[in-house]
Coordinates of C-alpha atoms in Angstrom, one line a residue:
X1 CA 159.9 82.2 105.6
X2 CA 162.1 84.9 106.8
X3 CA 164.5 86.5 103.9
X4 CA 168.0 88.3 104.3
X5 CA 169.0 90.4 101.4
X6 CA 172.6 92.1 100.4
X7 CA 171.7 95.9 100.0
X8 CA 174.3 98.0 98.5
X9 CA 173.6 101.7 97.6
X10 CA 175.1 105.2 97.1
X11 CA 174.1 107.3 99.8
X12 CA 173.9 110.7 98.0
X13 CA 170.8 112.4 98.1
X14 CA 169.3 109.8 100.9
X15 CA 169.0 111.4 104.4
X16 CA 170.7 108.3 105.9
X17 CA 169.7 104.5 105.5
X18 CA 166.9 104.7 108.5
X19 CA 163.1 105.1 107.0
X20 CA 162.6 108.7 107.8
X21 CA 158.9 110.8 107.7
X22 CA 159.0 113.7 104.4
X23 CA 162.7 112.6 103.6
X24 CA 164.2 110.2 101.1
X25 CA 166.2 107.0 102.6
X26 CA 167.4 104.3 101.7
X27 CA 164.8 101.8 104.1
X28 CA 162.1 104.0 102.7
X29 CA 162.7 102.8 98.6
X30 CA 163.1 99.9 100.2
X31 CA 159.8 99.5 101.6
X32 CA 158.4 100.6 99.0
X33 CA 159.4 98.4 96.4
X34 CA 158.7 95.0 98.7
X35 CA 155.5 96.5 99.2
X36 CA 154.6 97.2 96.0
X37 CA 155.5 93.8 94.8
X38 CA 153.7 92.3 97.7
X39 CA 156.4 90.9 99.5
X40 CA 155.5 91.9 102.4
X41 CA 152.2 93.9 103.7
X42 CA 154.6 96.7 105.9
X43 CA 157.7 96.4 108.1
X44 CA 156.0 95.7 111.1
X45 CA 154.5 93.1 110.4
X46 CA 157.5 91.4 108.8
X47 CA 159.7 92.1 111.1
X48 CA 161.6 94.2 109.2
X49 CA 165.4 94.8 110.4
X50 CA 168.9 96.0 109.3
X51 CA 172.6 95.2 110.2
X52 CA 173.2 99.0 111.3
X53 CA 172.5 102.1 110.3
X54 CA 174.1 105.3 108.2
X55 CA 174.0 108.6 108.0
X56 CA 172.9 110.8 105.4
X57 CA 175.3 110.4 102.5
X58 CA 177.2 107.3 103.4
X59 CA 177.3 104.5 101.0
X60 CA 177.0 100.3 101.4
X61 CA 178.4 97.4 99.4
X62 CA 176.9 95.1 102.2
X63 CA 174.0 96.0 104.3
X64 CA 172.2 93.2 105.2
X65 CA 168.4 93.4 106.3
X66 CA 166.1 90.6 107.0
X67 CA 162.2 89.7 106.8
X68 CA 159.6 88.2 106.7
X69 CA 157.6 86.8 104.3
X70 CA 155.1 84.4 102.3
X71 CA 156.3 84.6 98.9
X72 CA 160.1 83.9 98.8
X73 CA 159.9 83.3 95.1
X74 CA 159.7 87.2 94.9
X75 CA 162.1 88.4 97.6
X76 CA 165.0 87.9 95.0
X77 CA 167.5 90.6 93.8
X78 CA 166.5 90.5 90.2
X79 CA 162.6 91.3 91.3
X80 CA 163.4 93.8 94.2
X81 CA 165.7 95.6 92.1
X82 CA 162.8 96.5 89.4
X83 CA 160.9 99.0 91.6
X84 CA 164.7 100.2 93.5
X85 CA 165.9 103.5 92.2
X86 CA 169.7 102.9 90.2
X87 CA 171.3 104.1 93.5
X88 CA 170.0 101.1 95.1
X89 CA 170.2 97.3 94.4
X90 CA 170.0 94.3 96.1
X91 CA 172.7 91.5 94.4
X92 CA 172.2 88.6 97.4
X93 CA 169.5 86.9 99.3
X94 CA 169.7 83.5 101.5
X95 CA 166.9 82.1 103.7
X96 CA 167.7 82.7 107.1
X97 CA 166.4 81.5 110.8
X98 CA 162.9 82.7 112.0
X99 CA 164.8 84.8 114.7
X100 CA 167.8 86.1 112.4
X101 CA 168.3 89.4 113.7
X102 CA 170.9 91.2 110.8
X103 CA 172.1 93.8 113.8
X104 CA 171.9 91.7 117.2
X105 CA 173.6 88.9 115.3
X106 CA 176.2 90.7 114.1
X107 CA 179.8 90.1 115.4
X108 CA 182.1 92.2 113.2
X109 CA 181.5 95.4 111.2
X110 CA 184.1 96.7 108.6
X111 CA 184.0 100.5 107.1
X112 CA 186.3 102.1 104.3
X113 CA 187.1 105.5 104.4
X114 CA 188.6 107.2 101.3
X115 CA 190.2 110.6 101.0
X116 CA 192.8 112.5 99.4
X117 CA 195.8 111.7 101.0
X118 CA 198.2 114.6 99.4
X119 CA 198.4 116.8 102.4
X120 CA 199.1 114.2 105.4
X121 CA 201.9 112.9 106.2
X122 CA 200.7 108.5 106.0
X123 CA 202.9 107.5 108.4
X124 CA 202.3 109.3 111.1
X125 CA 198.2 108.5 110.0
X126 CA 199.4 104.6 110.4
X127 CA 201.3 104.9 113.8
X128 CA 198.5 106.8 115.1
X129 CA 195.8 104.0 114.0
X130 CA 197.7 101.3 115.8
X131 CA 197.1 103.2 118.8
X132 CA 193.2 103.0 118.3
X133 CA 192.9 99.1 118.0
X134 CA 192.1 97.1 120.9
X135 CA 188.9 97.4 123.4
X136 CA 188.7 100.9 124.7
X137 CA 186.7 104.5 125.6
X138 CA 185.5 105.8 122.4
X139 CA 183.1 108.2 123.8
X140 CA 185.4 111.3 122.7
X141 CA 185.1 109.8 119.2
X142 CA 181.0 109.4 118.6
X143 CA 177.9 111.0 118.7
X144 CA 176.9 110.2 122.4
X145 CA 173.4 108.4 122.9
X146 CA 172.3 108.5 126.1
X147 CA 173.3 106.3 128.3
X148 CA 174.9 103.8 125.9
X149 CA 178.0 102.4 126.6
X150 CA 181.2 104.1 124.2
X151 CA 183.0 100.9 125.1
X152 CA 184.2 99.3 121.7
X153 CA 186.3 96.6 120.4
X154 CA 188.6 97.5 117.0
X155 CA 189.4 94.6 115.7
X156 CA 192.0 96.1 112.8
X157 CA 192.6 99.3 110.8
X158 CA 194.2 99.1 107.8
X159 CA 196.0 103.0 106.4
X160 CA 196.4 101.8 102.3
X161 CA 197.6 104.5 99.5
X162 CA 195.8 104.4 96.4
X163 CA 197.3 106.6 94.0
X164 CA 196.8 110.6 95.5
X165 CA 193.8 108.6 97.6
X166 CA 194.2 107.3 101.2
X167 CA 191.9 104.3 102.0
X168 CA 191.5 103.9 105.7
X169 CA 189.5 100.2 106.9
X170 CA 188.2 100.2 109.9
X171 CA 187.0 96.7 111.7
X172 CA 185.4 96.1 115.2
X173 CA 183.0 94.9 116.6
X174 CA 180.2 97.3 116.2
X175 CA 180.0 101.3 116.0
X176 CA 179.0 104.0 117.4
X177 CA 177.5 107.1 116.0
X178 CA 179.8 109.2 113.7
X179 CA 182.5 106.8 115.3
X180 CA 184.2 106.2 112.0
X181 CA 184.3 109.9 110.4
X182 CA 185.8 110.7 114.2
X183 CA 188.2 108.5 114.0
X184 CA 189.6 109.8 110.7
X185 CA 189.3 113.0 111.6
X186 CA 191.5 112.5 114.8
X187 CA 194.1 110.2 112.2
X188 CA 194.2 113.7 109.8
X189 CA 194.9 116.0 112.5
X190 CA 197.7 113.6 113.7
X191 CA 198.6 113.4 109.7
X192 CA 198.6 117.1 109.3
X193 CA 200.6 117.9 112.8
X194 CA 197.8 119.5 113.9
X195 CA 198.3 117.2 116.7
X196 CA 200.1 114.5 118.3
X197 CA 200.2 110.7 119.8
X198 CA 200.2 111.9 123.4
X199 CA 197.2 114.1 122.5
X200 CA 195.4 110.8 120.7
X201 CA 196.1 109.0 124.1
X202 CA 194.2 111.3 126.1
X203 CA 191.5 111.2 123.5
X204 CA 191.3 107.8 125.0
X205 CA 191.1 108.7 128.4
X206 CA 187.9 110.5 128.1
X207 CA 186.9 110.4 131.9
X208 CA 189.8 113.1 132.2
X209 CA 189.8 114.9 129.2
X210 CA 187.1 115.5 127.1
X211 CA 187.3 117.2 123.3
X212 CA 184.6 117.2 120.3
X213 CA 185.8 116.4 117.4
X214 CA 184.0 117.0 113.7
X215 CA 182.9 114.3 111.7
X216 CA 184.7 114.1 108.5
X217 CA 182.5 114.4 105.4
X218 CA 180.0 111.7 104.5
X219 CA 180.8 111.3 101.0
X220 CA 184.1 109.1 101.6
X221 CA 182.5 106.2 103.5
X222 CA 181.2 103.3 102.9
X223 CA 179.8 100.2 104.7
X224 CA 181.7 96.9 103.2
X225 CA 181.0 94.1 104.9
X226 CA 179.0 92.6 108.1
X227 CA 179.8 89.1 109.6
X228 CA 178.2 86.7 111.4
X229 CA 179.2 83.9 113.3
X230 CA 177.6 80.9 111.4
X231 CA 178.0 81.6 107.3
X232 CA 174.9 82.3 105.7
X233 CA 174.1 80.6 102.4
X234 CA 174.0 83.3 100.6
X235 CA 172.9 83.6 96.7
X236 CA 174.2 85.7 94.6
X237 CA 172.4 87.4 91.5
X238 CA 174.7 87.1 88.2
X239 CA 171.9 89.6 86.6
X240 CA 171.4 92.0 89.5
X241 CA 175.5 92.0 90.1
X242 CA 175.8 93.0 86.1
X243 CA 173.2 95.7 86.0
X244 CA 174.7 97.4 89.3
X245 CA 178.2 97.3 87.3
X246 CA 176.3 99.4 84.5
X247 CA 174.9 101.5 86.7
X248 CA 178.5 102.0 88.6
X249 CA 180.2 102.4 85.6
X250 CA 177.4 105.7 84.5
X251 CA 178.4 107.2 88.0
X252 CA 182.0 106.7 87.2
X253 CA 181.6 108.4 83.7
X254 CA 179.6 111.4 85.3
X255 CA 182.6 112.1 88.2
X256 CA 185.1 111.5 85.7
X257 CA 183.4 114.2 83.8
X258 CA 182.7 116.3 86.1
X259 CA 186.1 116.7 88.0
X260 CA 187.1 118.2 84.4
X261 CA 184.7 120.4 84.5
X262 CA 185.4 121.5 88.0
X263 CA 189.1 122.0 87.3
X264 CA 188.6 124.3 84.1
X265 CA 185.9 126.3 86.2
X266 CA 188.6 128.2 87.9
X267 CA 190.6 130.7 85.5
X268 CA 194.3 130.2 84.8
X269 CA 196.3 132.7 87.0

């Protein structure tokens, strides 16, 4: 039977979500507990595969990764999650189709980006997203892989203020590398007035006029959701769902503390 799972994780302290040799990732906890537990004998053999990856310090609510294996009565949340690390949970799993492939069936990707918002001016951020969505030359906005086309579809981005916090969405039909943290960066220097619309524009133009642009810091984003085509019957865990929520809710209490204690670490002029 093959197996689909909903993987949400924080991404601190993981060198990305791709197994990796000598380095902690997300794929490799993950291989470890199904193997432990028998699920599966290794990821070859199950055809193990994901929805995407990310980078070293991004987060998921949603990744989705599929399998193979002979004892589905195991490859539940609840089990998984007993040899996963807190960081990590599973909290969904749904029998899928023998040649369910999470990435190659993908047909729409969505990304959150969160930041402070304080020092950019939010309507200038949202005039200059608008500019972004439609099919176009994103190779001035990714990590370029060799020959692969930089041709992309953004299906929606979505500029929201949360308090001092900026969320930024991003929706399209699949990413490139570092596209996301790009593209905020390009919205923030736009924000800031670092630069302007007509300079976004040629960013778009990229067969004549090239510029490299830094990816904005890992910590703020976060894979949310993946969609598919045909809606997958999908099974969510009460239990696993609750125990993530604790877990959450022990990282929340640690920032919360420790934003204090940043703020006092500075003397008083």
């Amino acid at each position: 039977m093959r197996v689909a799972l909903k993987i949400a994780y924080v991404g601190t302290g993981y060198h990305g979500s791709q197994v990796q040799p000598d380095v902690a990732t997300i794929e490799g906890e993950l291989f470890n507990a199904l193997t432990q537990l028998e699920i599966i004998e290794d990821p070859k053999t199950a055809r193990f595969s994901s929805s995407g990856r990310t980078d070293a310090g991004v987060h998921a609510r949603e990744q989705i990764v599929a399998f193979d294996t002979d004892k589905p009565n195991l490859a539940i949340p609840r089990v998984i999650n007993s040899k996963l690390p807190n960081s990590i949970w599973a909290w969904a799993h749904a029998e899928v189709p023998d040649d369910f492939d999470p990435r190659r069936w993908a047909i729409s990707r969505k990304y959150r980006y969160i930041m402070s918002g304080e020092q950019y001016d939010i309507a200038k951020i949202r005039t200059a997203s608008k500019m972004l969505v439609g099919e176009h030359d994103f190779a001035n906005f990714c990590t370029k892989e060799g020959d692969k086309s930089t041709v992309r579809n953004v299906e929606k981005i979505d500029v929201r203020v949360s308090g001092t916090l900026t969320k930024i969405d991003i929706q399209a039909n699949s990413f490139l590398w570092n596209m996301v943290r790009k593209i905020v960066t390009a919205l923030t220097m736009v924000g800031s007035g670092v630069r302007d619309e007509e300079w976004l524009l040629q960013m778009l133009d990229p067969e004549s006029y090239e510029e490299g642009l830094e990816s904005s810091a890992a910590y703020g984003l976060t894979l949310m959701e993946v969609e598919y085509p045909e809606p997958i019957n999908w099974c969510e865990d009460a239990y696993a769902i609750r125990r993530a929520t604790d877990n959450v809710h022990d990282y929340l209490v640690r920032h919360r503390v420790m934003a204090e204690v940043m703020d006092h670490l500075v003397p008083n002029e």
